[in-house]
Coordinates of N, CA and C in Angstrom, one line a residue:
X1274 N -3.5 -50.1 -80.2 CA -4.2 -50.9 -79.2 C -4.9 -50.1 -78.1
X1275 N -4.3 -48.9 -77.6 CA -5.1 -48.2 -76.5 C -6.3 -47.6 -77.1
X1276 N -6.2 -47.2 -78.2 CA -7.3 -46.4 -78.9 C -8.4 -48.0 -79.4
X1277 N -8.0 -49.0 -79.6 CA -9.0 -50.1 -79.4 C -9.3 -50.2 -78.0
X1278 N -8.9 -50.2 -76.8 CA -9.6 -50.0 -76.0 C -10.5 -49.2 -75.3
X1279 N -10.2 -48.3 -76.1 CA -10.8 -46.9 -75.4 C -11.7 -47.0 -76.2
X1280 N -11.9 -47.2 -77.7 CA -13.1 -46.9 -78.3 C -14.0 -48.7 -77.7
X1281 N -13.7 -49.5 -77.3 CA -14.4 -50.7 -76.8 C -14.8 -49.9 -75.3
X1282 N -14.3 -49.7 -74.3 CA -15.3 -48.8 -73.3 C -16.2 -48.3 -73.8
X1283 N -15.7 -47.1 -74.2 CA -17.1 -46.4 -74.3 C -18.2 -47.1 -75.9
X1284 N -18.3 -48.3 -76.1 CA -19.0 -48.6 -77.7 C -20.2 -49.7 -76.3
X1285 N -18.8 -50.1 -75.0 CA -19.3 -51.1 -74.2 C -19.4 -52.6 -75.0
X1286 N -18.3 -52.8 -75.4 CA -17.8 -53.8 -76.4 C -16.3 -54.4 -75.6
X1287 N -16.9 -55.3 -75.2 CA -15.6 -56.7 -74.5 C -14.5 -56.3 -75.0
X1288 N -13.7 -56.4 -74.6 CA -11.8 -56.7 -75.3 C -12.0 -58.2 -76.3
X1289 N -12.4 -59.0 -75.6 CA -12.4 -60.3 -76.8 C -13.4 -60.5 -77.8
X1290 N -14.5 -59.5 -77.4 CA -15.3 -59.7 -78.6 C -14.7 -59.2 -79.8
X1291 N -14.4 -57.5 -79.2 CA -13.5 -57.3 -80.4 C -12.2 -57.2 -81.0
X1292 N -11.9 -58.1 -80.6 CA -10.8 -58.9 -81.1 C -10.9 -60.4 -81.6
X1293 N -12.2 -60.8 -81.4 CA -13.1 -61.5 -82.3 C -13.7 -61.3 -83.8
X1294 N -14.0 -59.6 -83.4 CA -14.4 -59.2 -84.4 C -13.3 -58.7 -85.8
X1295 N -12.4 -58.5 -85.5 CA -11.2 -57.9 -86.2 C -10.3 -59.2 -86.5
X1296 N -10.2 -60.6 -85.9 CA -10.1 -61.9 -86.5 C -10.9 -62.3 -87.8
X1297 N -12.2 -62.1 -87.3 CA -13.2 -62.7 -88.7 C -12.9 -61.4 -90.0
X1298 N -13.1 -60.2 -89.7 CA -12.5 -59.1 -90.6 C -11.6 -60.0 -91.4
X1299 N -10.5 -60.1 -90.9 CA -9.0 -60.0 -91.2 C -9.7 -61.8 -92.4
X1300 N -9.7 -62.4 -91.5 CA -10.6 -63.7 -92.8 C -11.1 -63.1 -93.9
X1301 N -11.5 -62.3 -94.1 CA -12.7 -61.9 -95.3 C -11.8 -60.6 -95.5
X1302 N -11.1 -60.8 -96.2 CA -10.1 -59.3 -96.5 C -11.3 -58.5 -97.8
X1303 N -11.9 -59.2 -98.5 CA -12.3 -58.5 -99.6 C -13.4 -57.7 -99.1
X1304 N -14.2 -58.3 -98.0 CA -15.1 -57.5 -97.4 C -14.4 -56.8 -96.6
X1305 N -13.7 -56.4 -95.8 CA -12.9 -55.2 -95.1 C -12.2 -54.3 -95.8
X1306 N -11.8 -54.9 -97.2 CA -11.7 -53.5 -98.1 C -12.7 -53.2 -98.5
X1307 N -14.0 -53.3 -98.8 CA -15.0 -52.5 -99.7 C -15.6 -51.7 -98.2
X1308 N -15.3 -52.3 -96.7 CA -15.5 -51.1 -95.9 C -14.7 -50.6 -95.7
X1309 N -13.5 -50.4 -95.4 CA -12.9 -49.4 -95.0 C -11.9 -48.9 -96.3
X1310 N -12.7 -49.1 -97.7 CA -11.9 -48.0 -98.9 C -10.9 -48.5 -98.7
X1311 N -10.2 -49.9 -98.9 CA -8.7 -49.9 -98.8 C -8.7 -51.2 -100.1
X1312 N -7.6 -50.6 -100.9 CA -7.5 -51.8 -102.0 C -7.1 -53.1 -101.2
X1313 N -7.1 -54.1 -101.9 CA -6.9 -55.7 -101.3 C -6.0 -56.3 -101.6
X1314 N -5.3 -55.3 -102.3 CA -3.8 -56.0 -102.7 C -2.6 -55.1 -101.4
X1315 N -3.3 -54.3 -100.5 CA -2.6 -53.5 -99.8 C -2.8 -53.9 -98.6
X1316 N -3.7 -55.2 -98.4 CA -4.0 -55.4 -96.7 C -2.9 -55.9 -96.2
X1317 N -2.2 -55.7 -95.0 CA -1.6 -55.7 -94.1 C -2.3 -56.4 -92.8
X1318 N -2.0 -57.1 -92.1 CA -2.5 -57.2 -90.5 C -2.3 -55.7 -89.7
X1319 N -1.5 -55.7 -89.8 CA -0.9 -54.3 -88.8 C -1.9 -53.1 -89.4
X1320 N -1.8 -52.8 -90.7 CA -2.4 -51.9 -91.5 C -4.1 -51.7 -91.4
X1321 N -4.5 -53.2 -91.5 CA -5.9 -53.8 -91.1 C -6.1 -53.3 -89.7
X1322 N -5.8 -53.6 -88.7 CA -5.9 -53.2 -87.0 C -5.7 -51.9 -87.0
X1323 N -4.8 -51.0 -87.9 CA -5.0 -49.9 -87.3 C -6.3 -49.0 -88.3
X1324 N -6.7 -49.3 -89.3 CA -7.5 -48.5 -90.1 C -9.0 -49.3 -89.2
X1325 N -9.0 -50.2 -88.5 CA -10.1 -50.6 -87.5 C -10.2 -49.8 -86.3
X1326 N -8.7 -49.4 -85.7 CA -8.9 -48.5 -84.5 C -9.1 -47.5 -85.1
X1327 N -8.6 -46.8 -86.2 CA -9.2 -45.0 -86.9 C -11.0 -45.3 -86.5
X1328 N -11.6 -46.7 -87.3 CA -12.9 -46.4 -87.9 C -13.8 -46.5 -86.4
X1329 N -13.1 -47.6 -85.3 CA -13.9 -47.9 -84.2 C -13.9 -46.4 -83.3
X1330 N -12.9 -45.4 -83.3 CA -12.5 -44.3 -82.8 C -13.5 -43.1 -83.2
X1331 N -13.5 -43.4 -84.9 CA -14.4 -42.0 -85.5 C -16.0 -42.5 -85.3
X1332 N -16.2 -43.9 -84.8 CA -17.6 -44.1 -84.6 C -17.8 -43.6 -83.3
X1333 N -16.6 -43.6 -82.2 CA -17.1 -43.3 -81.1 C -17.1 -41.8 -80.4
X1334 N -16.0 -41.0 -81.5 CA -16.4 -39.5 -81.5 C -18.1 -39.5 -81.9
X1335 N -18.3 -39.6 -83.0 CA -19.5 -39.7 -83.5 C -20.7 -39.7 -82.9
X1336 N -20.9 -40.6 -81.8 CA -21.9 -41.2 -81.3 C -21.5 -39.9 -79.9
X1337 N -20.5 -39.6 -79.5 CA -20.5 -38.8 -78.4 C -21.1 -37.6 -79.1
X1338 N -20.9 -37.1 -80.5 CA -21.3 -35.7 -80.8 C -23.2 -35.9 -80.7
X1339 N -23.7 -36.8 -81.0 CA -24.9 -37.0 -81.3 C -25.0 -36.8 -79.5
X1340 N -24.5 -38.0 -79.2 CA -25.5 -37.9 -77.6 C -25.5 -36.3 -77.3
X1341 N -24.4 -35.4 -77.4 CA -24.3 -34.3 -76.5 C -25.2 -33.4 -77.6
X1342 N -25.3 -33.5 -78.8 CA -26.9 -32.9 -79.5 C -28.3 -33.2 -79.0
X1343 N -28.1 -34.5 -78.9 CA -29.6 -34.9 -78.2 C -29.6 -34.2 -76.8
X1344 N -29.2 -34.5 -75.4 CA -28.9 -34.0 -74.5 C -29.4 -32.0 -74.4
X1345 N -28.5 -31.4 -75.1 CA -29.0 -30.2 -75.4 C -30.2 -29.6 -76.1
X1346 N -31.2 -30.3 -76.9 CA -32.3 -30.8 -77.5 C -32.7 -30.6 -76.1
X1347 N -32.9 -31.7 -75.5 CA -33.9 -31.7 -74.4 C -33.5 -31.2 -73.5
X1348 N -32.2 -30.6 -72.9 CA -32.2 -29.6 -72.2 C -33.2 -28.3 -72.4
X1349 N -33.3 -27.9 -73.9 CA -33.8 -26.7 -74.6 C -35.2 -26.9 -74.1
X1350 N -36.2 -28.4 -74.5 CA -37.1 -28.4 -74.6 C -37.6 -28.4 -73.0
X1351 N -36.9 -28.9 -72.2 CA -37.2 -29.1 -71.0 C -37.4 -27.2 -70.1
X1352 N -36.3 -26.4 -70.9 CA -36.6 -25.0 -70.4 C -37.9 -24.6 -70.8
X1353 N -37.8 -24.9 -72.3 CA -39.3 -24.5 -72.8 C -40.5 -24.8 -71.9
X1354 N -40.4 -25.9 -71.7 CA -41.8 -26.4 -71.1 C -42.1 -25.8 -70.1
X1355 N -41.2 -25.2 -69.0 CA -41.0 -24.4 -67.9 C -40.8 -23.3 -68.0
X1356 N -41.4 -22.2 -69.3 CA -40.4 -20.8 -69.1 C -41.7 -20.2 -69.3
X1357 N -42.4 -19.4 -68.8 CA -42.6 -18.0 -69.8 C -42.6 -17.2 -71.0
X1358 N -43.6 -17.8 -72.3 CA -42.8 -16.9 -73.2 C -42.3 -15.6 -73.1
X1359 N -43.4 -15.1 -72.5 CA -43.2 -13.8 -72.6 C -42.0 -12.7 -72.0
X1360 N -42.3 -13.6 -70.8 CA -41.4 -12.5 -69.5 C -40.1 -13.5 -69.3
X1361 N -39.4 -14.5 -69.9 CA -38.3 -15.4 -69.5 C -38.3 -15.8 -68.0
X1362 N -39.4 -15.8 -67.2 CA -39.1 -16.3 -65.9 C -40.4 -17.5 -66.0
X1363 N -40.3 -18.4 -65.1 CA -41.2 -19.6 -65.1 C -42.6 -19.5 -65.0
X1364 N -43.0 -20.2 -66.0 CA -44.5 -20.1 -66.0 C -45.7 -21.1 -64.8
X1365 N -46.7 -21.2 -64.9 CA -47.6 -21.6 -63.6 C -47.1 -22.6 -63.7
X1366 N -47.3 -23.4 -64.3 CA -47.0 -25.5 -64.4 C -45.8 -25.4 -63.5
X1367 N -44.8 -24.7 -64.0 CA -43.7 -25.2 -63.5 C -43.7 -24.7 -61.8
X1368 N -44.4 -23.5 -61.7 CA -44.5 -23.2 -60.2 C -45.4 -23.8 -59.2
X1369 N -46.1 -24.2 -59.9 CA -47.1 -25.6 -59.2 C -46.2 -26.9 -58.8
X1370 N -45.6 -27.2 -59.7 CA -44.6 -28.2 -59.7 C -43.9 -28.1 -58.7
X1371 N -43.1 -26.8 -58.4 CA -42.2 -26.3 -57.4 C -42.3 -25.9 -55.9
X1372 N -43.4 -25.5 -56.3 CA -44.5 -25.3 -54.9 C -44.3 -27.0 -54.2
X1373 N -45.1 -27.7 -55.1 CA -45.6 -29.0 -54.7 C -44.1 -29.6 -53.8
X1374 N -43.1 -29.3 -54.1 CA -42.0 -30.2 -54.2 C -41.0 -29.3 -52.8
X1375 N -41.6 -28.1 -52.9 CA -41.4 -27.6 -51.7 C -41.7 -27.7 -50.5
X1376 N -43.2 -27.9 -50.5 CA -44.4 -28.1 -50.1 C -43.9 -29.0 -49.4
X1377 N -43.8 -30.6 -50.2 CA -43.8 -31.9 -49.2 C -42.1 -31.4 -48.4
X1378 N -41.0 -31.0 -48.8 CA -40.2 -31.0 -48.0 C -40.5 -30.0 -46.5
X1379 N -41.3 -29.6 -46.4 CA -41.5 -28.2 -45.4 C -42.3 -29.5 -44.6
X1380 N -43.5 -29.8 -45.1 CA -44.3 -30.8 -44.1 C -43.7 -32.3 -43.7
X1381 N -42.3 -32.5 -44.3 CA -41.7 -33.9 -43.8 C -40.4 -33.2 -43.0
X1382 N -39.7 -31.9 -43.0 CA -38.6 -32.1 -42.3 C -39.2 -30.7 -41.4
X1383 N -39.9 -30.4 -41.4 CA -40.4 -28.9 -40.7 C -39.5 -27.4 -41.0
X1384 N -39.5 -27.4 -42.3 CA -38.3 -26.6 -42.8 C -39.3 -24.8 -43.3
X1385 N -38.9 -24.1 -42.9 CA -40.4 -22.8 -43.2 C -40.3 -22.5 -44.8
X1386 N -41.3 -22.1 -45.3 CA -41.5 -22.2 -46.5 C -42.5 -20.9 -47.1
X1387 N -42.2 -20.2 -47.4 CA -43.0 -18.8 -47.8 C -43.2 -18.4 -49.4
X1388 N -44.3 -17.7 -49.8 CA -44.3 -17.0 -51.1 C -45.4 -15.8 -50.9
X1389 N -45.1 -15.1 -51.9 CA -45.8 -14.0 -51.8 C -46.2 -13.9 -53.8
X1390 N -47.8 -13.1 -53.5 CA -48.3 -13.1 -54.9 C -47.7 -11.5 -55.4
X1391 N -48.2 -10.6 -56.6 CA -47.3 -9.8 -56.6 C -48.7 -9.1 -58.0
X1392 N -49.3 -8.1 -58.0 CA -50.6 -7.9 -58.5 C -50.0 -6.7 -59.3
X1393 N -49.6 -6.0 -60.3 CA -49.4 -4.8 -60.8 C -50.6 -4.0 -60.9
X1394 N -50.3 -2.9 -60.1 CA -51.5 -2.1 -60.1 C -52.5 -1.7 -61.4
X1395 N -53.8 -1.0 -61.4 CA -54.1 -0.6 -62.5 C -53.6 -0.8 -64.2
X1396 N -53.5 -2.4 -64.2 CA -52.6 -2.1 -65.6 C -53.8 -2.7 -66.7
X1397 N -54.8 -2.8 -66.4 CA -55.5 -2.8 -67.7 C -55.8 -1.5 -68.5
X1398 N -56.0 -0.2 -67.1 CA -55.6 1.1 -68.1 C -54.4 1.3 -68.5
X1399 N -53.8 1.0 -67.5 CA -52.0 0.9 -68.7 C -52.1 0.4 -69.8
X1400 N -52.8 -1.0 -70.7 CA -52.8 -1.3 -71.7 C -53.8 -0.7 -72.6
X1401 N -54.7 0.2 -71.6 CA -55.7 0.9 -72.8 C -55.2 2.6 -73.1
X1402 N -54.5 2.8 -72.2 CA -53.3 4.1 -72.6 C -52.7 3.8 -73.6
X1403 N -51.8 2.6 -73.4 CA -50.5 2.7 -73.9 C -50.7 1.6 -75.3
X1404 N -51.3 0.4 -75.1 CA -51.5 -0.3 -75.6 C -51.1 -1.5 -75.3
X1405 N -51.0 -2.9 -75.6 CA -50.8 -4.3 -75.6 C -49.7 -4.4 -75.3
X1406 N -48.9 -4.0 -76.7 CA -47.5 -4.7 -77.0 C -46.6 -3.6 -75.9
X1407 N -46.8 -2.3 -75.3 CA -46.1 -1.6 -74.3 C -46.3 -2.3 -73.2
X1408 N -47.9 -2.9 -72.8 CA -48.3 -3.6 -71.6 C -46.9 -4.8 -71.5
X1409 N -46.8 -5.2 -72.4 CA -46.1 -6.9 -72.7 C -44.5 -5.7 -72.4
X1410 N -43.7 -5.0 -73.0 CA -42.7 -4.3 -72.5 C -42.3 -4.1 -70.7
X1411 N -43.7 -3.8 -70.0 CA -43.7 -3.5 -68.9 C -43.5 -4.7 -68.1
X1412 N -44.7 -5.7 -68.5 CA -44.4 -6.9 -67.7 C -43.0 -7.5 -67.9
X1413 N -42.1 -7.1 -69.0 CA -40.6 -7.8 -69.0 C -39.7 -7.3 -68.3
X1414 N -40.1 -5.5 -68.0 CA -39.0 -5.2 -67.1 C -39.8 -5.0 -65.8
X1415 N -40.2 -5.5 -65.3 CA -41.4 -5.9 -63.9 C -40.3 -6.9 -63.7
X1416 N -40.4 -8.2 -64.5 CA -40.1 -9.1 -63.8 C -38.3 -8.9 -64.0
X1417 N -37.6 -8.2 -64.6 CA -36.2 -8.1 -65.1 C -36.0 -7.4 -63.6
X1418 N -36.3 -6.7 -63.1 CA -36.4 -5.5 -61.5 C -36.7 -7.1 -60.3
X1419 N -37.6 -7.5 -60.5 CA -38.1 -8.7 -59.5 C -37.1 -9.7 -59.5
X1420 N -36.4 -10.0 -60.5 CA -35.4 -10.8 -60.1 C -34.4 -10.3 -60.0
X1421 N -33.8 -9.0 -60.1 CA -32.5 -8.4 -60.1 C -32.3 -8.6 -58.5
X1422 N -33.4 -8.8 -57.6 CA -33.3 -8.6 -56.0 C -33.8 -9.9 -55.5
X1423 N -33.7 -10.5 -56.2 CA -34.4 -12.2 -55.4 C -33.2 -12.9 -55.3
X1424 N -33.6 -14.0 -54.5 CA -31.5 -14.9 -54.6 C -32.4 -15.9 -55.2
X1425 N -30.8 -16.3 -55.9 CA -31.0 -17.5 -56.4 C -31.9 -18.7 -56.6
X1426 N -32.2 -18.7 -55.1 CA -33.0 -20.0 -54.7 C -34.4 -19.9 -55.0
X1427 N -34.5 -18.8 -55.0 CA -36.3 -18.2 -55.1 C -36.5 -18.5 -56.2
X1428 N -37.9 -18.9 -56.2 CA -38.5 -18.9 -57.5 C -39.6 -17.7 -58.1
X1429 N -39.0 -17.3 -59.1 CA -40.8 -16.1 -59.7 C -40.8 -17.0 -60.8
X1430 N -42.2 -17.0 -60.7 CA -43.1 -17.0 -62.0 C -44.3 -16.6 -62.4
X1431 N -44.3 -16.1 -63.6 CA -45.8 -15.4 -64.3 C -46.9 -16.4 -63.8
X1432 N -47.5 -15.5 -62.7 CA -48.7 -16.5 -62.3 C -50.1 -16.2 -63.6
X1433 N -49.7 -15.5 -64.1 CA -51.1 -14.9 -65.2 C -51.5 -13.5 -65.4
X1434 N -51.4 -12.8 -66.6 CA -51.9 -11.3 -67.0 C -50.9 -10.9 -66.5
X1435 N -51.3 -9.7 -65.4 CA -50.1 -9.0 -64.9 C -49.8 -9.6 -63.3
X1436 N -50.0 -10.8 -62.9 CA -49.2 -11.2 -61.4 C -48.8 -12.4 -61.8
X1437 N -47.6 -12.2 -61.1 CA -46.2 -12.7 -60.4 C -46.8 -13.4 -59.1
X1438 N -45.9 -14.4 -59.1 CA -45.4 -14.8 -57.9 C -44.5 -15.7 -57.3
X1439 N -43.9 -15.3 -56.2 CA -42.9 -16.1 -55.7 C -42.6 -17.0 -54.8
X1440 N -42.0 -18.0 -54.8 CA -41.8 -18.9 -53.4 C -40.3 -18.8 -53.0
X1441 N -40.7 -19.2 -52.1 CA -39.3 -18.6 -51.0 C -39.3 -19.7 -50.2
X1442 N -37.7 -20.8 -50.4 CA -37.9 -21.8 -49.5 C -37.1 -21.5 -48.7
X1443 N -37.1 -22.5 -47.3 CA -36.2 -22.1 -46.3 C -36.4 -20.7 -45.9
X1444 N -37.7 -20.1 -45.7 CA -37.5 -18.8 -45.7 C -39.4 -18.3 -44.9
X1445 N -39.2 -18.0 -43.5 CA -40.1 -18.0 -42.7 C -40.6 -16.4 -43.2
X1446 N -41.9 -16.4 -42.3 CA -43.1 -15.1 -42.7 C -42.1 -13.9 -42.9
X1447 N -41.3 -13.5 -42.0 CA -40.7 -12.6 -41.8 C -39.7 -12.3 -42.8
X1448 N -39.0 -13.3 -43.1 CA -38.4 -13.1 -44.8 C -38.8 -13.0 -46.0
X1449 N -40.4 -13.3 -46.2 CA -40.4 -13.2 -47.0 C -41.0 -11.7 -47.0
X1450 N -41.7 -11.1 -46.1 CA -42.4 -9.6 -45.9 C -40.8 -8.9 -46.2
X1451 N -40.0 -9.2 -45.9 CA -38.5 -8.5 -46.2 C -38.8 -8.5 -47.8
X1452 N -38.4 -9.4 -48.5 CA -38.5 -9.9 -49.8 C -39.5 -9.2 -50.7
X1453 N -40.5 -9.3 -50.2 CA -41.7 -8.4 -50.8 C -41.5 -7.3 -51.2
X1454 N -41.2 -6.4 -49.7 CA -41.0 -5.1 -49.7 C -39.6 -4.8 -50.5
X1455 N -38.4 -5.4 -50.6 CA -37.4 -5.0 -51.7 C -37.9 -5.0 -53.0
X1456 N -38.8 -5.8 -53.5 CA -39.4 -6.3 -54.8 C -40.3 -4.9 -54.9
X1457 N -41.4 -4.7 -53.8 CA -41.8 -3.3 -53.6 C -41.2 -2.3 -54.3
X1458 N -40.2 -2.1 -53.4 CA -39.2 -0.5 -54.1 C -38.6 -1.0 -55.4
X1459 N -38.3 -2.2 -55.7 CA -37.7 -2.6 -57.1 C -38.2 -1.7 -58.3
X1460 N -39.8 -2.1 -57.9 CA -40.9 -2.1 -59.0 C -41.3 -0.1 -58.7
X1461 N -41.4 0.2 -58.0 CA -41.5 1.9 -58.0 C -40.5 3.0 -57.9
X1462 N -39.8 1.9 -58.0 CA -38.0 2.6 -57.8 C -38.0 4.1 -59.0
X1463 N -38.5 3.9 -59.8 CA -38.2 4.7 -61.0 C -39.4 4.2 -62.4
X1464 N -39.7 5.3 -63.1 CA -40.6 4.5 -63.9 C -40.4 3.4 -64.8
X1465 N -40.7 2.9 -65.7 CA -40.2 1.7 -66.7 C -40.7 2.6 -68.3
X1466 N -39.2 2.5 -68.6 CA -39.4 3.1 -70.2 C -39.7 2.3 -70.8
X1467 N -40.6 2.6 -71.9 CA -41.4 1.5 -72.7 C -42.2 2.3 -74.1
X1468 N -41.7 2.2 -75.3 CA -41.9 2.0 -76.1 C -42.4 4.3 -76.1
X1469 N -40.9 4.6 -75.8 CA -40.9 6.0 -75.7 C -41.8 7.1 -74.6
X1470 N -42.4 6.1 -73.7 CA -42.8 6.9 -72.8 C -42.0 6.4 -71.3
X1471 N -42.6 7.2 -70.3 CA -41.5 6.6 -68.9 C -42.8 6.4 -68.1
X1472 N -43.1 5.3 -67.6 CA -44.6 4.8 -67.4 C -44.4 4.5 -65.7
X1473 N -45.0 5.1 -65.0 CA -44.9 4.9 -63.3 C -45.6 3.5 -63.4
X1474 N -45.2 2.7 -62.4 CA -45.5 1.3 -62.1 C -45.7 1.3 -60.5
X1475 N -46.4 0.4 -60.2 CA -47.0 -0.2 -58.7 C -47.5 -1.4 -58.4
X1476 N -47.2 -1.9 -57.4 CA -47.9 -3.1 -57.6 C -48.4 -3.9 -55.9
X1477 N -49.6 -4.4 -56.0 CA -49.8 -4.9 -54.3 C -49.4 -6.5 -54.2
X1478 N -49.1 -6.4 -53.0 CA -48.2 -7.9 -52.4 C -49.5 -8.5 -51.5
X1479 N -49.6 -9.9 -51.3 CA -50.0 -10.5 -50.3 C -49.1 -11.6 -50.5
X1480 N -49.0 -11.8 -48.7 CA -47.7 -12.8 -48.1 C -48.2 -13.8 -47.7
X1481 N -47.6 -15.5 -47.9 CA -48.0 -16.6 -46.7 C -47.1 -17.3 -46.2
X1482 N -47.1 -17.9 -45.7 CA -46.3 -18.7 -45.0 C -46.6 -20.1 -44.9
X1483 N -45.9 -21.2 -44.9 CA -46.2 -22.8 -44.5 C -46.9 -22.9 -43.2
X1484 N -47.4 -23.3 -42.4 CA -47.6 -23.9 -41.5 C -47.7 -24.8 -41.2
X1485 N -47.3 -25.5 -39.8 CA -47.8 -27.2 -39.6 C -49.2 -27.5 -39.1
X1486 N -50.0 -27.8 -40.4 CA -51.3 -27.9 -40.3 C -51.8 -28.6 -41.4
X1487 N -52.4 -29.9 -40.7 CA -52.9 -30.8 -41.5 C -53.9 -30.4 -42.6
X1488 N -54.9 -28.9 -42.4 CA -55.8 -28.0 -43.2 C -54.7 -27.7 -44.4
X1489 N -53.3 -27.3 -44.2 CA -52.8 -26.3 -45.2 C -52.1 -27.2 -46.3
X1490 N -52.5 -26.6 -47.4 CA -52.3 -27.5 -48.5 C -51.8 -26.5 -49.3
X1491 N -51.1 -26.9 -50.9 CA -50.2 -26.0 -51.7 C -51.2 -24.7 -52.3
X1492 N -52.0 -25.3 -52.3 CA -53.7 -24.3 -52.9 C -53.4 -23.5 -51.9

């Protein structure tokens, strides 16, 4: 009986319906053995109610394994839609998105709100030295260095080719020129090995800040 009502919660099936339902069963024995594989010379009441609680039970694992499939599905698809193939950090849509949503909280609670762009120096001769697929190596560990030093909260994303950029909520002019400059030394710290060579990297920052100003918009 507990396992009939536990699988009636979660099916979201009354107590009396089904016990309604396992009344009219129990009437029609011939049709409750060709569902539940039980000869009809073997039905029991007792025996009947519990091969109903097994079946109402394995439908309701069932249906939990599917939701928590589906669920994961679109968890997956929902990253996709927001990632970067390339570099695993978030792509423009999604930083538009983020922006936007930061944006209105800074202009309704007066909260400071900063990001900085992030330009990798000369790297179209980088890809005509080195080539494409090293160019695409460099930009993974650019941004693997760029977020080793950002917290949590911050967002990077591949703004396009070789720039980055980041927002910084809660986080006025001055933190984020902090921010910059660690990402700065991140990225020159040492060269970036890439596809057998050790390739010096650089890159220039420009910084902004929120302001309270009816002119200043996410653009």
């Amino acid at each position: 009986l507990a396992a009939l009502r536990t699988a009636c919660q979660r099916l979201g099936i009354a107590p009396e319906a089904a016990e309604e339902l396992v009344a009219a069963a129990l009437a029609d024995g011939a049709a409750l053995a060709t569902t539940f594989d039980i000869q009809a010379s073997c039905l029991e009441p007792g025996e009947v109610l519990a091969r109903a609680n097994e079946a109402l039970l394995r439908l309701t694992i069932e249906s939990e394994r599917e939701n928590a499939a589906l669920q994961a599905e679109r968890e997956q698809l929902i990253h996709q839609a927001s990632t970067d193939v390339l570099t695993g950090v978030a792509n423009r849509r999604h930083f538009h998105k983020f922006l936007e949503e930061h944006f209105r909280l800074a202009a309704r609670y007066g909260t400071p709100l900063s990001l900085f762009l992030v330009d990798l120096d000369r790297f179209k001769a980088l890809n005509d030295t080195y080539g494409h697929l090293t160019g695409d190596e460099v930009l993974r560990a650019v941004a693997a260095r760029m977020k080793s030093v950002l917290r949590d909260a911050d967002l990077l994303a591949r703004f396009g080719g070789e720039e980055f950029v980041v927002v910084l909520p809660s986080t006025p002019l001055e933190g984020a020129i902090q921010s910059a400059e660690r990402v700065r030394e991140a990225i020159a710290a040492r060269p970036i090995e890439a596809a057998g060579q050790e390739i010096p990297v650089t890159a220039s920052f420009g910084v902004s800040a929120y302001r309270a100003d009816a002119l200043m918009t996410p653009e």
